[in-house]
CSV table of C-alpha atoms in Angstrom, one decimal:
chain,number,residue,atom,x,y,z
A,1,UNK,CA,23.8,19.9,5.8
A,2,UNK,CA,22.6,22.4,8.5
A,3,UNK,CA,18.8,22.4,8.7
A,4,UNK,CA,17.3,25.4,10.3
A,5,UNK,CA,14.8,27.9,8.8
A,6,UNK,CA,13.8,27.2,5.3
A,7,UNK,CA,12.4,28.7,2.2
A,8,UNK,CA,11.6,26.7,-0.9
A,9,UNK,CA,14.2,27.0,-3.5
A,10,UNK,CA,14.3,25.7,-7.0
A,11,UNK,CA,17.2,24.8,-9.3
A,12,UNK,CA,16.8,25.4,-13.0
A,13,UNK,CA,17.1,21.9,-14.4
A,14,UNK,CA,16.8,20.7,-10.8
A,15,UNK,CA,14.2,21.7,-8.3
A,16,UNK,CA,15.8,22.1,-5.0
A,17,UNK,CA,14.5,22.9,-1.6
A,18,UNK,CA,17.0,24.1,0.9
A,19,UNK,CA,16.3,24.6,4.5
A,20,UNK,CA,17.6,28.0,5.5
A,21,UNK,CA,18.5,29.3,8.8
A,22,UNK,CA,17.3,32.8,9.4
A,23,UNK,CA,18.8,35.5,11.6
A,24,UNK,CA,17.7,39.0,12.1
A,25,UNK,CA,19.2,41.5,14.6
A,26,UNK,CA,16.3,43.8,13.8
A,27,UNK,CA,13.6,41.6,15.3
A,28,UNK,CA,12.8,42.3,18.9
A,29,UNK,CA,9.8,40.1,19.7
A,30,UNK,CA,7.4,40.7,22.5
A,31,UNK,CA,6.1,37.9,24.6
A,32,UNK,CA,2.5,38.5,25.9
A,33,UNK,CA,1.0,36.6,28.8
A,34,UNK,CA,-1.9,35.8,26.6
A,35,UNK,CA,-1.2,35.6,22.9
A,36,UNK,CA,-4.8,36.4,21.8
A,37,UNK,CA,-5.6,39.0,24.4
A,38,UNK,CA,-2.4,41.1,24.0
A,39,UNK,CA,-1.0,40.3,20.5
A,40,UNK,CA,-4.2,39.6,18.6
A,41,UNK,CA,-7.4,40.4,20.4
A,42,UNK,CA,-6.4,44.0,21.1
A,43,UNK,CA,-6.5,44.5,17.3
A,44,UNK,CA,-9.8,42.7,16.7
A,45,UNK,CA,-12.6,44.8,15.2
A,46,UNK,CA,-10.3,47.7,14.7
A,47,UNK,CA,-9.9,49.2,11.3
A,48,UNK,CA,-6.7,51.0,10.4
A,49,UNK,CA,-7.3,54.5,9.1
A,50,UNK,CA,-5.2,55.5,6.2
A,51,UNK,CA,-5.1,53.4,3.1
A,52,UNK,CA,-6.6,50.1,4.3
A,53,UNK,CA,-10.2,49.1,3.6
A,54,UNK,CA,-12.0,46.2,5.3
A,55,UNK,CA,-13.8,43.4,3.6
A,56,UNK,CA,-17.2,44.1,2.1
A,57,UNK,CA,-18.6,40.7,2.9
A,58,UNK,CA,-20.7,39.9,6.0
A,59,UNK,CA,-19.0,40.7,9.3
A,60,UNK,CA,-20.7,37.6,10.9
A,61,UNK,CA,-18.1,35.2,12.2
A,62,UNK,CA,-19.3,32.4,10.0
A,63,UNK,CA,-18.4,34.4,6.9
A,64,UNK,CA,-14.8,35.2,7.8
A,65,UNK,CA,-13.0,32.7,5.6
A,66,UNK,CA,-10.4,33.0,2.9
A,67,UNK,CA,-9.8,29.9,0.8
A,68,UNK,CA,-6.9,29.4,-1.5
A,69,UNK,CA,-6.7,26.4,-3.8
A,70,UNK,CA,-3.2,25.1,-4.5
A,71,UNK,CA,-3.5,23.6,-8.0
A,72,UNK,CA,-1.0,20.8,-8.5
A,73,UNK,CA,1.0,20.7,-11.7
A,74,UNK,CA,3.9,18.6,-13.0
A,75,UNK,CA,7.2,19.7,-14.3
A,76,UNK,CA,10.6,18.4,-15.3
A,77,UNK,CA,13.3,18.8,-12.7
A,78,UNK,CA,15.5,17.0,-10.2
A,79,UNK,CA,17.0,17.2,-6.7
A,80,UNK,CA,16.0,19.1,-3.7
A,81,UNK,CA,17.3,20.8,-0.6
A,82,UNK,CA,15.2,23.0,1.7
A,83,UNK,CA,14.9,26.6,2.7
A,84,UNK,CA,12.7,29.4,4.0
A,85,UNK,CA,11.8,32.5,6.1
A,86,UNK,CA,9.5,35.3,5.2
A,87,UNK,CA,6.1,36.8,5.7
A,88,UNK,CA,3.1,38.0,3.7
A,89,UNK,CA,-0.4,37.5,2.5
A,90,UNK,CA,-3.1,36.4,0.0
A,91,UNK,CA,-4.9,37.4,-3.0
A,92,UNK,CA,-3.4,34.5,-4.8
A,93,UNK,CA,-4.1,33.2,-8.2
A,94,UNK,CA,-3.1,30.4,-10.4
A,95,UNK,CA,0.2,29.8,-12.1
A,96,UNK,CA,1.0,26.9,-14.4
A,97,UNK,CA,4.1,24.9,-13.9
A,98,UNK,CA,7.6,25.9,-14.9
A,99,UNK,CA,7.9,23.7,-18.0
A,100,UNK,CA,4.2,23.9,-19.0
A,101,UNK,CA,2.1,26.7,-20.5
A,102,UNK,CA,2.0,29.9,-18.5
A,103,UNK,CA,-1.7,30.5,-17.5
A,104,UNK,CA,-2.6,34.1,-16.6
A,105,UNK,CA,-3.1,34.5,-12.9
A,106,UNK,CA,-6.7,35.0,-12.0
A,107,UNK,CA,-8.9,35.3,-8.9
A,108,UNK,CA,-11.5,32.6,-8.5
A,109,UNK,CA,-14.6,33.3,-6.4
A,110,UNK,CA,-17.3,31.0,-5.2
A,111,UNK,CA,-20.2,32.3,-3.1
A,112,UNK,CA,-18.7,34.0,0.0
A,113,UNK,CA,-15.5,31.9,-0.1
A,114,UNK,CA,-12.3,33.0,-1.7
A,115,UNK,CA,-9.6,30.7,-2.9
A,116,UNK,CA,-6.5,30.9,-5.0
A,117,UNK,CA,-4.4,28.4,-6.9
A,118,UNK,CA,-0.9,27.3,-5.8
A,119,UNK,CA,1.2,25.3,-8.3
A,120,UNK,CA,2.7,22.1,-7.1
A,121,UNK,CA,6.0,21.6,-8.9
A,122,UNK,CA,5.8,17.8,-8.8
A,123,UNK,CA,5.7,17.9,-5.0
A,124,UNK,CA,8.8,20.1,-4.6
A,125,UNK,CA,7.4,23.5,-4.5
A,126,UNK,CA,4.1,25.4,-4.0
A,127,UNK,CA,3.6,28.9,-5.4
A,128,UNK,CA,1.0,31.4,-4.6
A,129,UNK,CA,0.4,34.8,-6.2
A,130,UNK,CA,-0.6,37.9,-4.4
A,131,UNK,CA,-1.2,41.5,-5.4
A,132,UNK,CA,0.7,44.4,-3.9
A,133,UNK,CA,0.3,48.1,-4.3
A,134,UNK,CA,-2.0,50.6,-6.1
A,135,UNK,CA,-2.4,49.7,-8.9
A,136,UNK,CA,-1.9,46.0,-7.9
A,137,UNK,CA,1.2,44.2,-9.0
A,138,UNK,CA,1.3,40.4,-9.2
A,139,UNK,CA,4.1,38.6,-7.3
A,140,UNK,CA,4.6,34.9,-6.8
A,141,UNK,CA,5.6,33.7,-3.3
A,142,UNK,CA,6.1,30.4,-1.5
A,143,UNK,CA,3.7,30.0,1.4
A,144,UNK,CA,5.7,28.8,4.4
A,145,UNK,CA,4.4,27.7,7.8
A,146,UNK,CA,7.9,27.7,9.2
A,147,UNK,CA,8.5,31.4,8.5
A,148,UNK,CA,7.2,34.5,10.3
A,149,UNK,CA,7.9,37.3,7.7
A,150,UNK,CA,7.3,38.0,4.1
A,151,UNK,CA,9.8,39.3,1.6
A,152,UNK,CA,9.6,39.8,-2.2
A,153,UNK,CA,12.0,40.4,-5.2
A,154,UNK,CA,14.8,37.9,-5.1
A,155,UNK,CA,17.8,38.7,-7.2
A,156,UNK,CA,17.2,36.6,-10.3
A,157,UNK,CA,20.8,37.0,-11.5
A,158,UNK,CA,21.9,35.0,-8.4
A,159,UNK,CA,18.8,32.6,-8.4
A,160,UNK,CA,19.0,28.9,-8.8
A,161,UNK,CA,16.7,29.4,-11.7
A,162,UNK,CA,16.7,32.8,-13.4
A,163,UNK,CA,13.9,31.7,-15.6
A,164,UNK,CA,11.5,30.7,-12.8
A,165,UNK,CA,12.5,33.7,-10.8
A,166,UNK,CA,11.5,36.0,-13.6
A,167,UNK,CA,8.2,34.2,-14.0
A,168,UNK,CA,7.4,35.0,-10.3
A,169,UNK,CA,7.3,38.7,-11.1
A,170,UNK,CA,8.6,41.7,-9.2
A,171,UNK,CA,7.1,44.4,-7.0
A,172,UNK,CA,8.1,47.9,-7.9
A,173,UNK,CA,7.4,50.3,-5.0
A,174,UNK,CA,7.9,53.4,-7.2
A,175,UNK,CA,4.8,52.2,-9.3
A,176,UNK,CA,2.5,52.1,-6.2
A,177,UNK,CA,0.9,55.2,-4.9
A,178,UNK,CA,0.7,53.7,-1.4
A,179,UNK,CA,4.3,52.3,-0.9
A,180,UNK,CA,6.2,53.7,2.1
A,181,UNK,CA,9.7,52.7,3.0
A,182,UNK,CA,10.2,51.9,6.6
A,183,UNK,CA,13.9,52.9,6.6
A,184,UNK,CA,14.8,49.6,8.3
A,185,UNK,CA,16.9,46.9,6.9
A,186,UNK,CA,16.7,43.1,7.2
A,187,UNK,CA,19.3,40.4,6.7
A,188,UNK,CA,18.4,36.7,6.7
A,189,UNK,CA,20.8,33.8,6.3
A,190,UNK,CA,19.8,30.3,5.1
A,191,UNK,CA,21.3,26.9,4.7
A,192,UNK,CA,21.4,27.6,0.9
A,193,UNK,CA,21.7,31.3,0.5
A,194,UNK,CA,20.8,34.6,2.0
A,195,UNK,CA,18.7,37.7,1.4
A,196,UNK,CA,18.9,41.3,2.6
A,197,UNK,CA,17.0,44.4,1.9
A,198,UNK,CA,14.6,47.1,3.2
A,199,UNK,CA,11.2,46.9,4.8
A,200,UNK,CA,8.3,48.5,3.0
A,201,UNK,CA,4.6,49.0,3.8
A,202,UNK,CA,2.0,48.8,1.1
A,203,UNK,CA,-1.5,47.4,0.5
A,204,UNK,CA,-1.9,43.7,-0.1
A,205,UNK,CA,-5.1,42.6,-1.7
A,206,UNK,CA,-7.4,39.7,-0.9
A,207,UNK,CA,-10.8,39.5,-2.4
A,208,UNK,CA,-10.7,42.1,-5.1
A,209,UNK,CA,-8.9,45.2,-6.0
A,210,UNK,CA,-11.0,47.3,-3.6
A,211,UNK,CA,-10.3,45.2,-0.5
A,212,UNK,CA,-7.0,44.8,1.1
A,213,UNK,CA,-4.8,45.3,4.2
A,214,UNK,CA,-1.9,47.6,4.8
A,215,UNK,CA,1.1,45.3,5.5
A,216,UNK,CA,4.7,45.6,6.4
A,217,UNK,CA,7.0,43.3,4.4
A,218,UNK,CA,10.6,43.0,3.1
A,219,UNK,CA,11.8,44.1,-0.3
A,220,UNK,CA,15.1,42.4,-1.2
A,221,UNK,CA,17.9,44.4,-2.5
A,222,UNK,CA,20.1,41.3,-3.0
A,223,UNK,CA,19.8,37.5,-2.5
A,224,UNK,CA,21.4,34.3,-3.5
A,225,UNK,CA,19.7,31.0,-4.6
A,226,UNK,CA,16.1,32.1,-4.0
A,227,UNK,CA,13.7,32.0,-6.9
A,228,UNK,CA,10.7,33.5,-5.1
A,229,UNK,CA,9.9,35.5,-2.0
A,230,UNK,CA,8.1,33.9,1.0
A,231,UNK,CA,4.7,34.2,2.5
A,232,UNK,CA,5.4,33.6,6.2
A,233,UNK,CA,2.5,31.9,8.1
A,234,UNK,CA,4.2,31.3,11.4
A,235,UNK,CA,3.7,32.9,14.8
A,236,UNK,CA,4.1,36.7,14.5
A,237,UNK,CA,3.7,39.6,16.9
A,238,UNK,CA,4.1,38.7,20.5
A,239,UNK,CA,6.3,35.7,19.7
A,240,UNK,CA,8.9,36.2,17.0
A,241,UNK,CA,8.6,39.7,15.6
A,242,UNK,CA,7.5,43.1,16.8
A,243,UNK,CA,4.9,43.9,14.2
A,244,UNK,CA,1.7,42.1,12.9
A,245,UNK,CA,2.5,39.5,10.2
A,246,UNK,CA,0.0,38.5,7.6
A,247,UNK,CA,-1.9,36.1,9.7
A,248,UNK,CA,-2.1,38.7,12.5
A,249,UNK,CA,-3.4,41.2,10.0
A,250,UNK,CA,-6.1,38.9,8.7
A,251,UNK,CA,-7.5,38.8,12.2
A,252,UNK,CA,-6.9,42.5,12.9
A,253,UNK,CA,-9.0,43.5,9.9
A,254,UNK,CA,-11.8,41.1,10.5
A,255,UNK,CA,-11.1,38.9,7.5
A,256,UNK,CA,-10.9,35.8,9.7
A,257,UNK,CA,-12.1,35.1,13.3
A,258,UNK,CA,-8.8,33.9,14.8
A,259,UNK,CA,-5.2,33.1,13.7
A,260,UNK,CA,-6.2,29.7,12.2
A,261,UNK,CA,-5.7,28.2,8.8
A,262,UNK,CA,-5.9,24.7,7.3
A,263,UNK,CA,-3.6,23.1,4.8
A,264,UNK,CA,-4.4,20.2,2.4
A,265,UNK,CA,-1.7,19.5,-0.2
A,266,UNK,CA,-3.5,16.3,-1.3
A,267,UNK,CA,-2.0,13.6,-3.5
A,268,UNK,CA,1.0,14.4,-5.7
A,269,UNK,CA,-0.2,15.6,-9.0
A,270,UNK,CA,-3.8,14.8,-8.2
A,271,UNK,CA,-6.8,16.7,-6.9
A,272,UNK,CA,-6.6,20.2,-5.5
A,273,UNK,CA,-4.2,21.6,-2.9
A,274,UNK,CA,-5.4,24.5,-0.8
A,275,UNK,CA,-5.1,26.8,2.2
A,276,UNK,CA,-8.2,28.0,4.0
A,277,UNK,CA,-7.6,31.0,6.2
A,278,UNK,CA,-10.0,31.1,9.1
A,279,UNK,CA,-11.7,27.9,8.2
A,280,UNK,CA,-11.6,24.2,7.3
A,281,UNK,CA,-12.8,22.3,4.3
A,282,UNK,CA,-15.0,19.6,5.7
A,283,UNK,CA,-14.8,17.6,2.4
A,284,UNK,CA,-11.0,17.0,2.9
A,285,UNK,CA,-11.2,14.6,5.9
A,286,UNK,CA,-13.6,12.3,7.7
A,287,UNK,CA,-14.8,12.3,11.3
A,288,UNK,CA,-13.3,14.8,13.8
A,289,UNK,CA,-9.8,16.4,13.7
A,290,UNK,CA,-7.6,15.5,16.6
A,291,UNK,CA,-5.6,18.1,18.5
A,292,UNK,CA,-1.8,17.5,18.6
A,293,UNK,CA,-0.4,20.0,21.1
A,294,UNK,CA,2.5,22.3,20.1
A,295,UNK,CA,5.5,21.1,22.1
A,296,UNK,CA,7.5,22.6,23.6
A,297,UNK,CA,4.8,25.1,24.4
A,298,UNK,CA,5.1,28.5,22.7
A,299,UNK,CA,6.2,29.9,26.0
A,300,UNK,CA,9.0,27.4,26.4
A,301,UNK,CA,10.4,27.7,22.9
A,302,UNK,CA,13.1,30.3,22.2
A,303,UNK,CA,11.7,33.8,22.6
A,304,UNK,CA,12.2,34.8,19.0
A,305,UNK,CA,11.9,31.4,17.4
A,306,UNK,CA,8.5,30.0,18.1
A,307,UNK,CA,7.4,27.2,15.7
A,308,UNK,CA,4.7,24.7,15.0
A,309,UNK,CA,6.5,21.8,16.7
A,310,UNK,CA,4.8,18.6,17.8
A,311,UNK,CA,5.8,15.2,19.1
A,312,UNK,CA,5.7,12.1,16.8
A,313,UNK,CA,5.0,9.0,18.9
A,314,UNK,CA,5.8,6.4,16.3
A,315,UNK,CA,7.0,6.0,12.7
A,316,UNK,CA,6.9,3.0,10.4
A,317,UNK,CA,5.4,1.7,7.2
A,318,UNK,CA,2.9,-0.8,5.9
A,319,UNK,CA,3.9,-3.0,3.0
A,320,UNK,CA,1.6,-3.6,0.0
A,321,UNK,CA,0.9,-7.0,1.6
A,322,UNK,CA,-0.3,-5.4,4.9
A,323,UNK,CA,2.8,-6.1,7.0
A,324,UNK,CA,3.5,-3.3,9.4
A,325,UNK,CA,7.1,-2.4,10.4
A,326,UNK,CA,8.0,0.3,13.1
A,327,UNK,CA,11.2,2.3,13.2
A,328,UNK,CA,10.2,3.5,16.7
A,329,UNK,CA,7.1,3.4,18.8
A,330,UNK,CA,5.8,4.4,22.2
A,331,UNK,CA,7.0,1.1,23.8
A,332,UNK,CA,10.6,1.3,22.6
A,333,UNK,CA,11.6,4.9,22.5
A,334,UNK,CA,10.7,8.5,23.4
A,335,UNK,CA,8.7,10.8,21.1
A,336,UNK,CA,10.5,12.5,18.3
A,337,UNK,CA,10.0,16.3,18.3
A,338,UNK,CA,9.4,17.7,14.8
A,339,UNK,CA,8.5,20.9,12.9
A,340,UNK,CA,5.5,20.6,10.6
A,341,UNK,CA,6.5,22.7,7.7
A,342,UNK,CA,5.1,23.5,4.2
A,343,UNK,CA,8.4,25.2,3.4
A,344,UNK,CA,10.3,21.9,3.2
A,345,UNK,CA,10.1,19.4,0.4
A,346,UNK,CA,11.1,16.3,2.2
A,347,UNK,CA,10.6,14.7,5.6
A,348,UNK,CA,13.9,15.4,7.5
A,349,UNK,CA,15.0,13.0,10.2
A,350,UNK,CA,18.1,12.1,12.2
A,351,UNK,CA,20.8,10.5,9.9
A,352,UNK,CA,20.8,7.1,11.6
A,353,UNK,CA,17.1,6.8,11.2
A,354,UNK,CA,17.1,7.9,7.6
A,355,UNK,CA,19.9,5.4,6.7
A,356,UNK,CA,18.0,2.6,8.4
A,357,UNK,CA,14.8,3.4,6.5
A,358,UNK,CA,16.5,3.9,3.2
A,359,UNK,CA,18.3,0.5,3.5
A,360,UNK,CA,15.0,-1.3,4.0
A,361,UNK,CA,13.6,0.3,0.8
A,362,UNK,CA,16.8,-0.3,-1.2
A,363,UNK,CA,17.3,3.5,-1.6
A,364,UNK,CA,20.6,4.6,-3.0
A,365,UNK,CA,22.4,7.9,-2.1
A,366,UNK,CA,22.9,9.9,-5.2
A,367,UNK,CA,23.8,13.6,-5.5
A,368,UNK,CA,22.4,14.8,-2.3
A,369,UNK,CA,19.3,12.6,-2.1
A,370,UNK,CA,18.1,9.0,-2.0
A,371,UNK,CA,16.8,7.4,-5.2
A,372,UNK,CA,14.5,4.4,-5.4
A,373,UNK,CA,13.0,2.3,-8.1
A,374,UNK,CA,10.1,4.3,-9.6
A,375,UNK,CA,7.9,1.1,-9.7
A,376,UNK,CA,7.7,1.4,-5.9
A,377,UNK,CA,5.5,4.5,-6.2
A,378,UNK,CA,2.6,2.5,-7.7
A,379,UNK,CA,2.6,-0.1,-4.9
A,380,UNK,CA,-0.3,0.2,-2.3
A,381,UNK,CA,1.9,0.7,0.7
A,382,UNK,CA,2.0,3.6,3.2
A,383,UNK,CA,4.4,5.4,5.5
A,384,UNK,CA,2.8,5.7,8.9
A,385,UNK,CA,3.2,8.5,11.5
A,386,UNK,CA,1.8,8.3,15.0
A,387,UNK,CA,0.7,11.1,17.2
A,388,UNK,CA,-0.8,11.4,20.7
A,389,UNK,CA,0.6,8.0,21.8
A,390,UNK,CA,-0.6,6.5,18.5
A,391,UNK,CA,-4.2,7.5,19.0
A,392,UNK,CA,-3.8,9.2,15.6
A,393,UNK,CA,-2.0,7.6,12.7
A,394,UNK,CA,-1.4,9.5,9.5
A,395,UNK,CA,-0.8,7.2,6.6
A,396,UNK,CA,1.0,8.6,3.5
A,397,UNK,CA,0.8,6.5,0.3
A,398,UNK,CA,4.1,5.4,-1.3
A,399,UNK,CA,2.9,7.4,-4.4
A,400,UNK,CA,2.8,10.6,-2.4
A,401,UNK,CA,6.0,10.0,-0.4
A,402,UNK,CA,8.2,9.1,-3.3
A,403,UNK,CA,8.9,11.9,-5.8
A,404,UNK,CA,9.1,11.3,-9.5
A,405,UNK,CA,11.8,13.7,-10.7
A,406,UNK,CA,11.8,12.7,-14.3
A,407,UNK,CA,11.1,9.6,-16.3
A,408,UNK,CA,13.0,6.7,-14.7
A,409,UNK,CA,14.3,8.7,-11.7
A,410,UNK,CA,12.5,8.9,-8.4
A,411,UNK,CA,13.7,10.1,-5.0
A,412,UNK,CA,12.8,8.9,-1.6
A,413,UNK,CA,10.8,11.3,0.5
A,414,UNK,CA,13.4,11.5,3.3
A,415,UNK,CA,16.5,13.6,3.9
A,416,UNK,CA,19.1,13.5,6.6
A,417,UNK,CA,19.0,16.3,9.1
A,418,UNK,CA,20.5,16.5,12.5
A,419,UNK,CA,19.8,14.5,15.7
A,420,UNK,CA,18.0,17.5,17.1
A,421,UNK,CA,16.2,19.0,14.1
A,422,UNK,CA,13.5,16.9,12.5
A,423,UNK,CA,10.9,18.2,10.1
A,424,UNK,CA,7.7,16.8,8.6
A,425,UNK,CA,7.7,18.5,5.2
A,426,UNK,CA,5.6,18.1,2.1
A,427,UNK,CA,6.1,14.4,1.7
A,428,UNK,CA,4.3,14.0,5.0
A,429,UNK,CA,1.7,16.7,4.5
A,430,UNK,CA,0.4,15.2,1.3
A,431,UNK,CA,-1.2,12.5,3.4
A,432,UNK,CA,-2.6,14.7,6.1
A,433,UNK,CA,-5.2,17.4,6.6
A,434,UNK,CA,-3.6,19.9,9.1
A,435,UNK,CA,-5.1,22.9,10.8
A,436,UNK,CA,-2.6,25.4,12.3
A,437,UNK,CA,-4.4,26.9,15.3
A,438,UNK,CA,-2.6,29.6,17.2
A,439,UNK,CA,-5.7,30.2,19.4
A,440,UNK,CA,-5.3,26.8,21.1
A,441,UNK,CA,-1.6,26.3,20.3
A,442,UNK,CA,-2.3,23.0,18.6
A,443,UNK,CA,-2.2,21.4,15.2
A,444,UNK,CA,-5.4,19.6,14.4
A,445,UNK,CA,-4.9,16.6,12.1
A,446,UNK,CA,-6.6,13.8,10.3
A,447,UNK,CA,-5.8,11.7,7.2
A,448,UNK,CA,-6.4,13.5,4.0
A,449,UNK,CA,-9.4,12.6,2.0
A,450,UNK,CA,-11.4,14.3,-0.8
A,451,UNK,CA,-15.2,14.1,-1.3
A,452,UNK,CA,-16.2,17.4,-2.8
A,453,UNK,CA,-15.9,20.8,-1.1
A,454,UNK,CA,-17.6,22.3,1.9
A,455,UNK,CA,-15.8,25.2,3.7
A,456,UNK,CA,-16.8,26.2,7.2
A,457,UNK,CA,-15.5,29.1,9.3
A,458,UNK,CA,-13.8,28.3,12.6
A,459,UNK,CA,-12.3,30.4,15.4
A,460,UNK,CA,-15.5,31.8,16.8
A,461,UNK,CA,-14.9,29.8,20.0
A,462,UNK,CA,-11.8,28.1,21.4
A,463,UNK,CA,-11.5,24.5,20.1
A,464,UNK,CA,-14.3,24.7,17.6
A,465,UNK,CA,-12.0,23.2,15.0
A,466,UNK,CA,-12.3,19.9,16.8
A,467,UNK,CA,-16.1,20.1,16.7
A,468,UNK,CA,-16.3,20.6,13.0
A,469,UNK,CA,-17.0,17.2,11.5
A,470,UNK,CA,-15.4,16.0,8.3
A,471,UNK,CA,-17.8,14.8,5.6
A,472,UNK,CA,-15.8,12.1,3.8
């Protein structure tokens, strides 16, 4: 299996995440000397004329936060692959899982903070709804930290699940008074499918129907396998593409202070998963977040392919009896470079490493994935990931690392990749609180916890993420 770019993809009876590999001849990225000064800061405090309106909340930096809760749900499905690549934005709402009651999407507001609900399809897939156009049209997307762009409208006739694809809704530009075609095509290839279409520009809504941003995004004319479009949250203008992506636009229109957002998926089927744009939830971790530098640096990565890559210094597990076992550590091997990606279901490692780990857990290869005894999920062990020469250890519970596909069938949270393409996907992220910070080019991490809710804005000064103390 070739693992490159990915977008979450779902099979009908089987939920399947495939990791796609994007390519686009139309993207001519610019590389600024200073990412904030040239690509972002030049747009700060500047309102687009035309059809875009700015937020009606306070313009004080402390108030520039958009919070989206990713409600976790259960469903019946199997299998997984991995895929991704897109770009877009947020006025998300809540959607119930594929095989449960369909709850009407709604915007939830609390004081100054906004948040939206993302469905967790038993740990395989996270959906988020946005509104596009005037009048607004609801569309379900997969938020993806490994993608740069956004596209909508997969071809449901060619989707892995026509049913789920239809539930995610469609955007009809002819029904929007603000839609403008860009007369520019896109064509992306993936490990499990492809998509092509035309770029459009329209208004994407955040806080209410009166507040939004004007945004460029892709409208698919044909696709294979995909059941939803993608909300790309990766590096945008100045690094990978030649226009402002959604995160860039949030800064441009003063909705957040800096290109920063935090992700907490939380326990599988438990608690609340969320994304906070421009802020952190201090009640999702304890102590202070630690900065894990993006490596290679954004200037040393491929010019049109800049990602949130970091080094893992060790990997191992702790048994229910407290015995610790390492697969590699700083004293025996070099660091493993990985992509930290919400767009991938599993943690993807080199084949030899996956085989060795699977053997120790008695996992069996079956139809493209490793299966394990479901009883193992309830044991109090952890999978342990070290960063910064093991100054930070993220511990993921067995319960969150092993996926229960259906009664009596559970899959191991690992998949084979290549020797040069490792990914920490959702099976890792459920144990971590991660802040993606483009202003300092670092991922700030700590172990996930939950003790209420307290959202704080960040990005008013460089590195203030690390000075915002967790309350748990």
